mmCIF file of C-alpha atoms in Angstrom:
data_model
loop_
_atom_site.group_PDB
_atom_site.id
_atom_site.type_symbol
_atom_site.label_atom_id
_atom_site.label_comp_id
_atom_site.label_asym_id
_atom_site.label_seq_id
_atom_site.Cartn_x
_atom_site.Cartn_y
_atom_site.Cartn_z
ATOM 1 C CA UNK A 1 144.027 87.670 85.263
ATOM 2 C CA UNK A 2 142.716 88.027 88.727
ATOM 3 C CA UNK A 3 139.190 86.576 89.552
ATOM 4 C CA UNK A 4 136.527 89.111 89.884
ATOM 5 C CA UNK A 5 134.449 89.535 93.052
ATOM 6 C CA UNK A 6 131.051 87.845 92.209
ATOM 7 C CA UNK A 7 130.033 85.121 94.264
ATOM 8 C CA UNK A 8 128.137 82.127 93.304
ATOM 9 C CA UNK A 9 124.641 82.307 94.097
ATOM 10 C CA UNK A 10 125.119 79.250 96.806
ATOM 11 C CA UNK A 11 127.378 81.663 98.776
ATOM 12 C CA UNK A 12 124.911 84.395 99.217
ATOM 13 C CA UNK A 13 123.707 84.485 102.686
ATOM 14 C CA UNK A 14 119.901 83.388 103.021
ATOM 15 C CA UNK A 15 117.245 85.896 102.674
ATOM 16 C CA UNK A 16 115.570 87.754 105.685
ATOM 17 C CA UNK A 17 112.436 86.151 106.982
ATOM 18 C CA UNK A 18 109.151 87.142 105.388
ATOM 19 C CA UNK A 19 107.692 90.539 106.881
ATOM 20 C CA UNK A 20 104.392 90.398 108.596
ATOM 21 C CA UNK A 21 101.742 90.519 105.917
ATOM 22 C CA UNK A 22 99.862 93.141 107.638
ATOM 23 C CA UNK A 23 102.788 95.258 107.623
ATOM 24 C CA UNK A 24 103.118 94.782 104.057
ATOM 25 C CA UNK A 25 99.609 95.226 103.333
ATOM 26 C CA UNK A 26 99.796 98.778 105.255
ATOM 27 C CA UNK A 27 102.824 99.597 102.962
ATOM 28 C CA UNK A 28 100.985 98.456 99.985
ATOM 29 C CA UNK A 29 98.166 100.822 100.764
ATOM 30 C CA UNK A 30 100.292 103.712 101.192
ATOM 31 C CA UNK A 31 101.635 103.047 97.834
ATOM 32 C CA UNK A 32 98.142 102.814 96.044
ATOM 33 C CA UNK A 33 96.783 105.935 97.779
ATOM 34 C CA UNK A 34 99.653 108.073 96.952
ATOM 35 C CA UNK A 35 100.993 106.728 93.638
ATOM 36 C CA UNK A 36 104.450 106.270 95.199
ATOM 37 C CA UNK A 37 105.725 104.663 98.435
ATOM 38 C CA UNK A 38 106.439 106.878 101.507
ATOM 39 C CA UNK A 39 107.550 104.086 103.773
ATOM 40 C CA UNK A 40 105.393 102.024 106.302
ATOM 41 C CA UNK A 41 101.970 103.440 107.309
ATOM 42 C CA UNK A 42 101.697 104.859 110.616
ATOM 43 C CA UNK A 43 100.473 102.843 113.550
ATOM 44 C CA UNK A 44 100.602 99.636 114.974
ATOM 45 C CA UNK A 45 101.681 97.776 111.698
ATOM 46 C CA UNK A 46 98.003 96.396 110.697
ATOM 47 C CA UNK A 47 96.345 97.559 107.536
ATOM 48 C CA UNK A 48 94.265 100.447 108.073
ATOM 49 C CA UNK A 49 90.711 99.458 108.626
ATOM 50 C CA UNK A 50 89.505 99.784 105.007
ATOM 51 C CA UNK A 51 90.684 101.300 101.829
ATOM 52 C CA UNK A 52 88.362 104.318 101.185
ATOM 53 C CA UNK A 53 86.978 105.971 98.006
ATOM 54 C CA UNK A 54 89.350 108.538 98.339
ATOM 55 C CA UNK A 55 92.096 105.823 97.910
ATOM 56 C CA UNK A 56 90.554 104.721 94.758
ATOM 57 C CA UNK A 57 90.317 107.929 93.309
ATOM 58 C CA UNK A 58 93.931 108.902 94.148
ATOM 59 C CA UNK A 59 95.161 105.446 92.458
ATOM 60 C CA UNK A 60 93.064 106.419 89.335
ATOM 61 C CA UNK A 61 94.377 109.690 89.128
ATOM 62 C CA UNK A 62 98.117 108.449 89.558
ATOM 63 C CA UNK A 63 97.343 105.826 86.917
ATOM 64 C CA UNK A 64 95.897 108.552 84.489
ATOM 65 C CA UNK A 65 99.565 110.311 84.530
ATOM 66 C CA UNK A 66 101.550 107.183 84.566
ATOM 67 C CA UNK A 67 103.198 105.863 81.102
ATOM 68 C CA UNK A 68 101.659 102.690 79.714
ATOM 69 C CA UNK A 69 103.282 99.339 81.540
ATOM 70 C CA UNK A 70 105.662 97.723 79.157
ATOM 71 C CA UNK A 71 104.629 93.952 78.873
ATOM 72 C CA UNK A 72 107.660 91.500 77.995
ATOM 73 C CA UNK A 73 107.026 88.071 76.844
ATOM 74 C CA UNK A 74 109.024 85.679 79.069
ATOM 75 C CA UNK A 75 111.313 83.589 76.586
ATOM 76 C CA UNK A 76 108.946 84.468 74.052
ATOM 77 C CA UNK A 77 105.283 83.520 74.586
ATOM 78 C CA UNK A 78 105.934 82.353 78.066
ATOM 79 C CA UNK A 79 108.362 79.861 79.861
ATOM 80 C CA UNK A 80 107.686 76.099 79.625
ATOM 81 C CA UNK A 81 106.918 75.227 83.171
ATOM 82 C CA UNK A 82 106.756 71.321 82.568
ATOM 83 C CA UNK A 83 105.588 70.262 86.097
ATOM 84 C CA UNK A 84 102.761 73.150 86.303
ATOM 85 C CA UNK A 85 99.300 71.677 87.187
ATOM 86 C CA UNK A 86 98.237 74.869 85.093
ATOM 87 C CA UNK A 87 98.302 73.700 81.207
ATOM 88 C CA UNK A 88 98.686 77.404 80.506
ATOM 89 C CA UNK A 89 101.936 77.718 82.134
ATOM 90 C CA UNK A 90 103.345 74.702 80.488
ATOM 91 C CA UNK A 91 103.346 76.523 77.479
ATOM 92 C CA UNK A 92 102.082 75.404 73.841
ATOM 93 C CA UNK A 93 105.244 76.586 71.852
ATOM 94 C CA UNK A 94 108.867 75.826 72.765
ATOM 95 C CA UNK A 95 110.604 78.801 74.547
ATOM 96 C CA UNK A 96 113.470 80.861 73.184
ATOM 97 C CA UNK A 97 112.533 79.878 69.726
ATOM 98 C CA UNK A 98 111.588 82.241 66.647
ATOM 99 C CA UNK A 99 108.003 80.685 66.776
ATOM 100 C CA UNK A 100 107.840 81.852 70.393
ATOM 101 C CA UNK A 101 108.968 85.177 69.811
ATOM 102 C CA UNK A 102 106.848 85.902 66.935
ATOM 103 C CA UNK A 103 103.689 84.256 68.569
ATOM 104 C CA UNK A 104 104.459 86.714 71.509
ATOM 105 C CA UNK A 105 104.804 89.732 69.095
ATOM 106 C CA UNK A 106 101.466 88.734 67.433
ATOM 107 C CA UNK A 107 99.373 87.975 70.252
ATOM 108 C CA UNK A 108 98.747 91.805 71.294
ATOM 109 C CA UNK A 109 100.090 94.910 70.380
ATOM 110 C CA UNK A 110 100.922 95.704 74.108
ATOM 111 C CA UNK A 111 103.476 93.120 73.900
ATOM 112 C CA UNK A 112 106.652 95.530 73.418
ATOM 113 C CA UNK A 113 109.441 92.992 74.104
ATOM 114 C CA UNK A 114 110.413 89.554 74.307
ATOM 115 C CA UNK A 115 112.961 88.332 76.571
ATOM 116 C CA UNK A 116 115.498 85.566 76.210
ATOM 117 C CA UNK A 117 118.951 84.011 77.630
ATOM 118 C CA UNK A 118 122.037 84.137 75.546
ATOM 119 C CA UNK A 119 123.510 81.414 77.486
ATOM 120 C CA UNK A 120 121.797 78.234 79.552
ATOM 121 C CA UNK A 121 122.060 74.501 79.805
ATOM 122 C CA UNK A 122 121.553 71.507 77.387
ATOM 123 C CA UNK A 123 121.047 68.253 79.261
ATOM 124 C CA UNK A 124 124.103 67.832 81.299
ATOM 125 C CA UNK A 125 126.460 69.755 79.445
ATOM 126 C CA UNK A 126 127.098 73.612 79.650
ATOM 127 C CA UNK A 127 126.369 75.537 76.464
ATOM 128 C CA UNK A 128 129.858 76.893 76.804
ATOM 129 C CA UNK A 129 131.227 73.161 76.351
ATOM 130 C CA UNK A 130 129.276 73.030 73.012
ATOM 131 C CA UNK A 131 130.300 74.158 69.573
ATOM 132 C CA UNK A 132 127.525 75.821 67.466
ATOM 133 C CA UNK A 133 127.024 72.478 65.488
ATOM 134 C CA UNK A 134 126.645 70.602 68.710
ATOM 135 C CA UNK A 135 124.260 73.220 70.248
ATOM 136 C CA UNK A 136 122.036 73.203 67.274
ATOM 137 C CA UNK A 137 121.747 69.407 67.110
ATOM 138 C CA UNK A 138 119.495 69.275 69.980
ATOM 139 C CA UNK A 139 115.537 69.319 69.833
ATOM 140 C CA UNK A 140 113.670 69.797 66.628
ATOM 141 C CA UNK A 141 115.615 70.387 63.506
ATOM 142 C CA UNK A 142 115.207 72.673 60.537
ATOM 143 C CA UNK A 143 116.091 69.921 58.307
ATOM 144 C CA UNK A 144 112.846 67.869 58.366
ATOM 145 C CA UNK A 145 114.827 64.491 57.514
ATOM 146 C CA UNK A 146 117.218 65.092 60.363
ATOM 147 C CA UNK A 147 116.466 63.865 63.785
ATOM 148 C CA UNK A 148 117.776 65.967 66.907
ATOM 149 C CA UNK A 149 118.845 64.755 70.000
ATOM 150 C CA UNK A 150 116.490 64.834 72.996
ATOM 151 C CA UNK A 151 115.920 68.001 74.924
ATOM 152 C CA UNK A 152 115.326 67.183 78.840
ATOM 153 C CA UNK A 153 114.601 69.656 81.527
ATOM 154 C CA UNK A 154 115.947 69.411 85.021
ATOM 155 C CA UNK A 155 113.581 70.784 87.731
ATOM 156 C CA UNK A 156 114.464 72.497 90.949
ATOM 157 C CA UNK A 157 113.376 69.371 92.931
ATOM 158 C CA UNK A 158 115.949 67.294 90.889
ATOM 159 C CA UNK A 159 113.398 65.612 88.621
ATOM 160 C CA UNK A 160 114.267 65.326 84.942
ATOM 161 C CA UNK A 161 111.187 65.452 82.661
ATOM 162 C CA UNK A 162 111.131 65.082 78.803
ATOM 163 C CA UNK A 163 110.849 68.704 77.199
ATOM 164 C CA UNK A 164 107.560 68.162 75.053
ATOM 165 C CA UNK A 165 105.558 70.972 74.007
ATOM 166 C CA UNK A 166 102.536 71.130 71.402
ATOM 167 C CA UNK A 167 104.174 73.251 68.953
ATOM 168 C CA UNK A 168 108.036 72.676 68.303
ATOM 169 C CA UNK A 169 110.588 74.693 66.878
ATOM 170 C CA UNK A 170 114.347 74.421 66.557
ATOM 171 C CA UNK A 171 116.915 76.182 68.592
ATOM 172 C CA UNK A 172 118.364 79.501 67.164
ATOM 173 C CA UNK A 173 121.264 81.589 67.313
ATOM 174 C CA UNK A 174 121.309 85.426 68.289
ATOM 175 C CA UNK A 175 121.792 86.440 64.779
ATOM 176 C CA UNK A 176 118.807 84.272 63.741
ATOM 177 C CA UNK A 177 116.467 85.895 66.388
ATOM 178 C CA UNK A 178 117.400 89.245 65.201
ATOM 179 C CA UNK A 179 116.722 88.390 61.474
ATOM 180 C CA UNK A 180 113.739 86.356 61.976
ATOM 181 C CA UNK A 181 111.646 87.849 64.806
ATOM 182 C CA UNK A 182 109.100 90.848 63.613
ATOM 183 C CA UNK A 183 110.543 94.419 63.943
ATOM 184 C CA UNK A 184 107.616 95.642 66.088
ATOM 185 C CA UNK A 185 109.102 94.087 69.283
ATOM 186 C CA UNK A 186 111.984 94.900 71.221
ATOM 187 C CA UNK A 187 114.710 92.546 73.012
ATOM 188 C CA UNK A 188 115.494 92.024 76.483
ATOM 189 C CA UNK A 189 118.815 90.045 76.311
ATOM 190 C CA UNK A 190 119.540 88.353 79.412
ATOM 191 C CA UNK A 191 123.033 87.515 79.855
ATOM 192 C CA UNK A 192 123.121 84.459 81.637
ATOM 193 C CA UNK A 193 126.571 82.663 83.163
ATOM 194 C CA UNK A 194 127.046 79.514 85.054
ATOM 195 C CA UNK A 195 126.598 79.672 88.865
ATOM 196 C CA UNK A 196 129.344 77.167 89.437
ATOM 197 C CA UNK A 197 131.870 78.820 87.452
ATOM 198 C CA UNK A 198 134.264 81.863 88.348
ATOM 199 C CA UNK A 199 134.914 84.188 85.289
ATOM 200 C CA UNK A 200 137.926 86.425 84.853
ATOM 201 C CA UNK A 201 137.434 89.967 83.574
ATOM 202 C CA UNK A 202 139.106 88.701 80.341
ATOM 203 C CA UNK A 203 137.051 85.662 79.875
ATOM 204 C CA UNK A 204 133.609 87.894 80.581
ATOM 205 C CA UNK A 205 134.962 90.700 78.027
ATOM 206 C CA UNK A 206 135.371 88.091 75.301
ATOM 207 C CA UNK A 207 132.084 86.649 75.862
ATOM 208 C CA UNK A 208 130.187 90.060 75.825
ATOM 209 C CA UNK A 209 132.156 91.450 72.944
ATOM 210 C CA UNK A 210 130.626 88.311 70.747
ATOM 211 C CA UNK A 211 127.288 89.223 71.993
ATOM 212 C CA UNK A 212 127.662 93.046 71.162
ATOM 213 C CA UNK A 213 129.209 92.306 67.688
ATOM 214 C CA UNK A 214 126.017 90.427 66.571
ATOM 215 C CA UNK A 215 123.805 93.467 68.138
ATOM 216 C CA UNK A 216 125.688 95.948 66.618
ATOM 217 C CA UNK A 217 125.462 94.363 63.147
ATOM 218 C CA UNK A 218 121.999 93.336 63.279
ATOM 219 C CA UNK A 219 119.864 95.696 65.905
ATOM 220 C CA UNK A 220 119.406 98.559 63.517
ATOM 221 C CA UNK A 221 116.749 100.474 65.251
ATOM 222 C CA UNK A 222 115.218 97.639 67.313
ATOM 223 C CA UNK A 223 115.024 98.518 71.086
ATOM 224 C CA UNK A 224 117.388 96.581 73.086
ATOM 225 C CA UNK A 225 117.505 96.183 76.958
ATOM 226 C CA UNK A 226 120.468 94.009 78.530
ATOM 227 C CA UNK A 227 119.936 92.435 81.953
ATOM 228 C CA UNK A 228 122.085 90.091 84.150
ATOM 229 C CA UNK A 229 121.954 88.696 87.246
ATOM 230 C CA UNK A 230 125.897 88.336 87.234
ATOM 231 C CA UNK A 231 126.928 91.834 88.702
ATOM 232 C CA UNK A 232 130.347 91.821 86.875
ATOM 233 C CA UNK A 233 128.855 91.190 83.353
ATOM 234 C CA UNK A 234 126.312 93.919 83.918
ATOM 235 C CA UNK A 235 128.878 96.527 84.712
ATOM 236 C CA UNK A 236 131.088 95.279 81.724
ATOM 237 C CA UNK A 237 128.378 95.293 79.170
ATOM 238 C CA UNK A 238 127.830 98.905 80.295
ATOM 239 C CA UNK A 239 131.645 99.793 80.053
ATOM 240 C CA UNK A 240 131.750 98.308 76.639
ATOM 241 C CA UNK A 241 128.862 100.174 75.222
ATOM 242 C CA UNK A 242 126.510 103.151 76.057
ATOM 243 C CA UNK A 243 123.910 102.747 73.454
ATOM 244 C CA UNK A 244 121.779 100.363 75.017
ATOM 245 C CA UNK A 245 120.511 100.344 78.585
ATOM 246 C CA UNK A 246 121.884 97.787 81.257
ATOM 247 C CA UNK A 247 119.397 96.437 83.997
ATOM 248 C CA UNK A 248 120.781 94.771 87.212
ATOM 249 C CA UNK A 249 118.859 91.637 88.496
ATOM 250 C CA UNK A 250 119.400 91.391 92.356
ATOM 251 C CA UNK A 251 118.377 87.866 92.855
ATOM 252 C CA UNK A 252 121.886 87.052 94.025
ATOM 253 C CA UNK A 253 121.456 90.044 96.527
ATOM 254 C CA UNK A 254 119.370 92.609 98.014
ATOM 255 C CA UNK A 255 117.462 95.602 96.337
ATOM 256 C CA UNK A 256 119.620 98.046 98.008
ATOM 257 C CA UNK A 257 122.649 96.164 96.747
ATOM 258 C CA UNK A 258 121.296 96.421 93.189
ATOM 259 C CA UNK A 259 120.707 100.091 93.849
ATOM 260 C CA UNK A 260 124.555 100.448 94.749
ATOM 261 C CA UNK A 261 125.759 98.554 91.817
ATOM 262 C CA UNK A 262 123.426 100.506 89.281
ATOM 263 C CA UNK A 263 124.710 104.048 91.000
ATOM 264 C CA UNK A 264 128.462 102.729 90.949
ATOM 265 C CA UNK A 265 128.445 101.316 87.353
ATOM 266 C CA UNK A 266 126.081 103.681 85.711
ATOM 267 C CA UNK A 267 123.277 101.004 84.989
ATOM 268 C CA UNK A 268 119.765 102.294 83.901
ATOM 269 C CA UNK A 269 117.414 99.956 85.756
ATOM 270 C CA UNK A 270 116.652 97.046 88.036
ATOM 271 C CA UNK A 271 114.721 93.793 87.045
ATOM 272 C CA UNK A 272 113.614 92.081 90.208
ATOM 273 C CA UNK A 273 111.505 89.200 91.120
ATOM 274 C CA UNK A 274 107.908 90.715 91.871
ATOM 275 C CA UNK A 275 107.915 89.152 95.254
ATOM 276 C CA UNK A 276 111.053 91.454 96.352
ATOM 277 C CA UNK A 277 109.192 94.226 95.491
ATOM 278 C CA UNK A 278 105.835 93.257 97.106
ATOM 279 C CA UNK A 279 107.541 92.347 100.179
ATOM 280 C CA UNK A 280 109.393 95.716 100.441
ATOM 281 C CA UNK A 281 107.175 98.474 98.551
ATOM 282 C CA UNK A 282 109.087 101.226 100.139
ATOM 283 C CA UNK A 283 111.838 100.276 97.843
ATOM 284 C CA UNK A 284 109.997 101.512 94.680
ATOM 285 C CA UNK A 285 110.541 105.136 95.776
ATOM 286 C CA UNK A 286 114.173 104.604 96.431
ATOM 287 C CA UNK A 287 114.712 102.946 93.162
ATOM 288 C CA UNK A 288 112.678 105.244 91.093
ATOM 289 C CA UNK A 289 112.555 108.857 92.566
ATOM 290 C CA UNK A 290 115.912 108.846 94.457
ATOM 291 C CA UNK A 291 117.880 107.249 91.997
ATOM 292 C CA UNK A 292 115.988 107.943 88.872
ATOM 293 C CA UNK A 293 116.297 103.830 87.854
ATOM 294 C CA UNK A 294 113.662 102.182 85.605
ATOM 295 C CA UNK A 295 112.241 99.172 87.382
ATOM 296 C CA UNK A 296 110.988 96.094 85.707
ATOM 297 C CA UNK A 297 109.577 92.665 87.583
ATOM 298 C CA UNK A 298 109.421 88.854 86.611
ATOM 299 C CA UNK A 299 107.806 85.933 88.269
ATOM 300 C CA UNK A 300 104.789 83.681 88.669
ATOM 301 C CA UNK A 301 102.771 86.395 90.453
ATOM 302 C CA UNK A 302 103.210 88.783 87.293
ATOM 303 C CA UNK A 303 100.560 86.112 85.655
ATOM 304 C CA UNK A 304 97.932 87.564 88.159
ATOM 305 C CA UNK A 305 96.358 90.583 86.387
ATOM 306 C CA UNK A 306 95.152 92.221 89.825
ATOM 307 C CA UNK A 307 98.937 91.892 91.049
ATOM 308 C CA UNK A 308 100.252 93.612 87.501
ATOM 309 C CA UNK A 309 97.500 96.340 88.104
ATOM 310 C CA UNK A 310 98.829 97.090 91.784
ATOM 311 C CA UNK A 311 102.329 97.206 90.346
ATOM 312 C CA UNK A 312 101.490 99.668 87.817
ATOM 313 C CA UNK A 313 99.856 101.963 90.630
ATOM 314 C CA UNK A 314 103.091 101.589 92.274
ATOM 315 C CA UNK A 315 105.049 103.043 89.646
ATOM 316 C CA UNK A 316 106.598 99.724 88.187
ATOM 317 C CA UNK A 317 107.621 100.402 84.539
ATOM 318 C CA UNK A 318 107.504 97.106 82.916
ATOM 319 C CA UNK A 319 106.619 93.415 83.635
ATOM 320 C CA UNK A 320 108.007 89.924 82.261
ATOM 321 C CA UNK A 321 105.012 87.421 81.920
ATOM 322 C CA UNK A 322 104.190 84.041 81.021
ATOM 323 C CA UNK A 323 100.636 84.244 80.076
ATOM 324 C CA UNK A 324 101.433 86.810 77.483
ATOM 325 C CA UNK A 325 98.179 87.497 75.713
ATOM 326 C CA UNK A 326 96.127 87.411 78.757
ATOM 327 C CA UNK A 327 98.201 90.008 80.750
ATOM 328 C CA UNK A 328 98.971 92.229 77.695
ATOM 329 C CA UNK A 329 94.761 92.437 77.079
ATOM 330 C CA UNK A 330 94.547 93.457 80.995
ATOM 331 C CA UNK A 331 97.156 95.982 80.743
ATOM 332 C CA UNK A 332 95.647 97.341 77.564
ATOM 333 C CA UNK A 333 92.396 97.548 79.253
ATOM 334 C CA UNK A 334 93.108 99.504 82.272
ATOM 335 C CA UNK A 335 95.836 101.790 79.972
ATOM 336 C CA UNK A 336 92.864 102.456 77.562
ATOM 337 C CA UNK A 337 90.417 103.545 80.644
ATOM 338 C CA UNK A 338 92.983 105.824 82.314
ATOM 339 C CA UNK A 339 93.821 107.587 78.859
ATOM 340 C CA UNK A 340 90.272 107.934 77.796
ATOM 341 C CA UNK A 341 89.464 109.250 81.417
ATOM 342 C CA UNK A 342 92.290 111.734 81.129
ATOM 343 C CA UNK A 343 91.363 112.758 77.536
ATOM 344 C CA UNK A 344 87.765 113.222 78.617
ATOM 345 C CA UNK A 345 89.061 115.590 81.633
ATOM 346 C CA UNK A 346 91.105 117.642 79.387
ATOM 347 C CA UNK A 347 87.829 118.073 77.073
ATOM 348 C CA UNK A 348 86.077 119.762 80.251
ATOM 349 C CA UNK A 349 83.824 117.764 82.345
ATOM 350 C CA UNK A 350 85.071 114.226 81.730
ATOM 351 C CA UNK A 351 82.118 112.985 79.422
ATOM 352 C CA UNK A 352 83.383 110.590 76.681
ATOM 353 C CA UNK A 353 81.456 110.613 73.311
ATOM 354 C CA UNK A 354 81.449 108.512 70.156
ATOM 355 C CA UNK A 355 84.112 106.151 69.573
ATOM 356 C CA UNK A 356 85.985 106.947 72.744
ATOM 357 C CA UNK A 357 83.016 105.976 74.827
ATOM 358 C CA UNK A 358 82.705 102.594 72.726
ATOM 359 C CA UNK A 359 86.553 102.071 73.397
ATOM 360 C CA UNK A 360 85.938 102.799 77.153
ATOM 361 C CA UNK A 361 83.113 100.465 77.231
ATOM 362 C CA UNK A 362 84.892 97.713 75.851
ATOM 363 C CA UNK A 363 87.922 98.177 77.826
ATOM 364 C CA UNK A 364 86.015 98.574 81.153
ATOM 365 C CA UNK A 365 84.821 94.856 80.639
ATOM 366 C CA UNK A 366 88.450 93.476 81.088
ATOM 367 C CA UNK A 367 89.673 96.088 83.619
ATOM 368 C CA UNK A 368 90.589 95.398 87.316
ATOM 369 C CA UNK A 369 87.963 97.491 88.880
ATOM 370 C CA UNK A 370 87.466 97.615 92.726
ATOM 371 C CA UNK A 371 85.057 98.856 95.255
ATOM 372 C CA UNK A 372 86.888 100.012 98.547
ATOM 373 C CA UNK A 373 85.931 96.910 100.401
ATOM 374 C CA UNK A 374 87.677 94.725 97.256
ATOM 375 C CA UNK A 375 90.887 97.117 97.456
ATOM 376 C CA UNK A 376 91.156 96.470 101.158
ATOM 377 C CA UNK A 377 91.007 92.630 100.296
ATOM 378 C CA UNK A 378 93.439 92.717 97.466
ATOM 379 C CA UNK A 379 96.063 94.648 99.630
ATOM 380 C CA UNK A 380 95.723 92.010 102.071
ATOM 381 C CA UNK A 381 95.809 89.295 99.797
ATOM 382 C CA UNK A 382 99.030 90.025 97.897
ATOM 383 C CA UNK A 383 101.328 89.640 100.831
ATOM 384 C CA UNK A 384 99.586 85.990 101.610
ATOM 385 C CA UNK A 385 100.340 85.461 97.903
ATOM 386 C CA UNK A 386 103.852 86.637 98.477
ATOM 387 C CA UNK A 387 104.350 84.071 101.249
#
């Protein structure tokens, strides 16, 4: 069987240099004003002098007409970023475990999905080199009298840290996830493959059929999304089934190439690192309007409520986050406010009374609310955060 065309991540040319923050700020400003992206704002490339009250009103109007932003718990209740100076990001529950998934589901009603990997690495061995018993022998064990092998995490800078968290749980199989996680939440199943290996179509098909067998036997009516940064895997999982949507992750290439992949392979959406979207806001219109694709994002900036709010105004459909409860609360707040405002407008006059007024008052306390000057500052701050 011939090798497929996918390259290793290290073979992909380096990304283009970061654009001028003023240019990005202008592009973001156009997005917030119009609720979509029409390309770069006219002029010298600097952000327009200030965001006006019209900007804020237009953004709010667009927000009222948008569906609620989908919140997805990254690896459950957040990735264990062991080297982070922020204790919240180090995580209190071991990622990719039943306890983490159920904690995310219980944290807030706005959490609609949990994301997890179906492959990864354990110490120096690849998961594909381990049989099931070997894989489950790492970390905490369900049998309290049995000691598991130590789990370590290798950081991008080469450091290897002991993988300790406050609340432990055992590793689990895909079948156990379907059986043990609250049915309220859907699953974003990320199909991960080793960057240092080439896969034949036959081998990829065998792996994906094994995943699909479990999904078809246990999913029932649970919402499922497949995603993968391995383009051949994304295309194959789409060919092997048409029940569940498949999203391409362009981390190996550009957003433009991801759009081409989706169109050619009949994929339904893109899941992108948030900085790629904020660097190139004009891509949102191409993804959503021209090609009718859904768009989700992930990355550290998704743990900043204001950045998530701007994405909502841009038209992003979902965010994968580590600070699951905090971001879910923020998303719920501005979703409730815009829904109540829209309902008030439909009642004729925009006055909200009774329980709806109380709901709005509670929600406003946690809602990103900006004066024109603050909107202008935020649109200029985000490009700096991206860099």
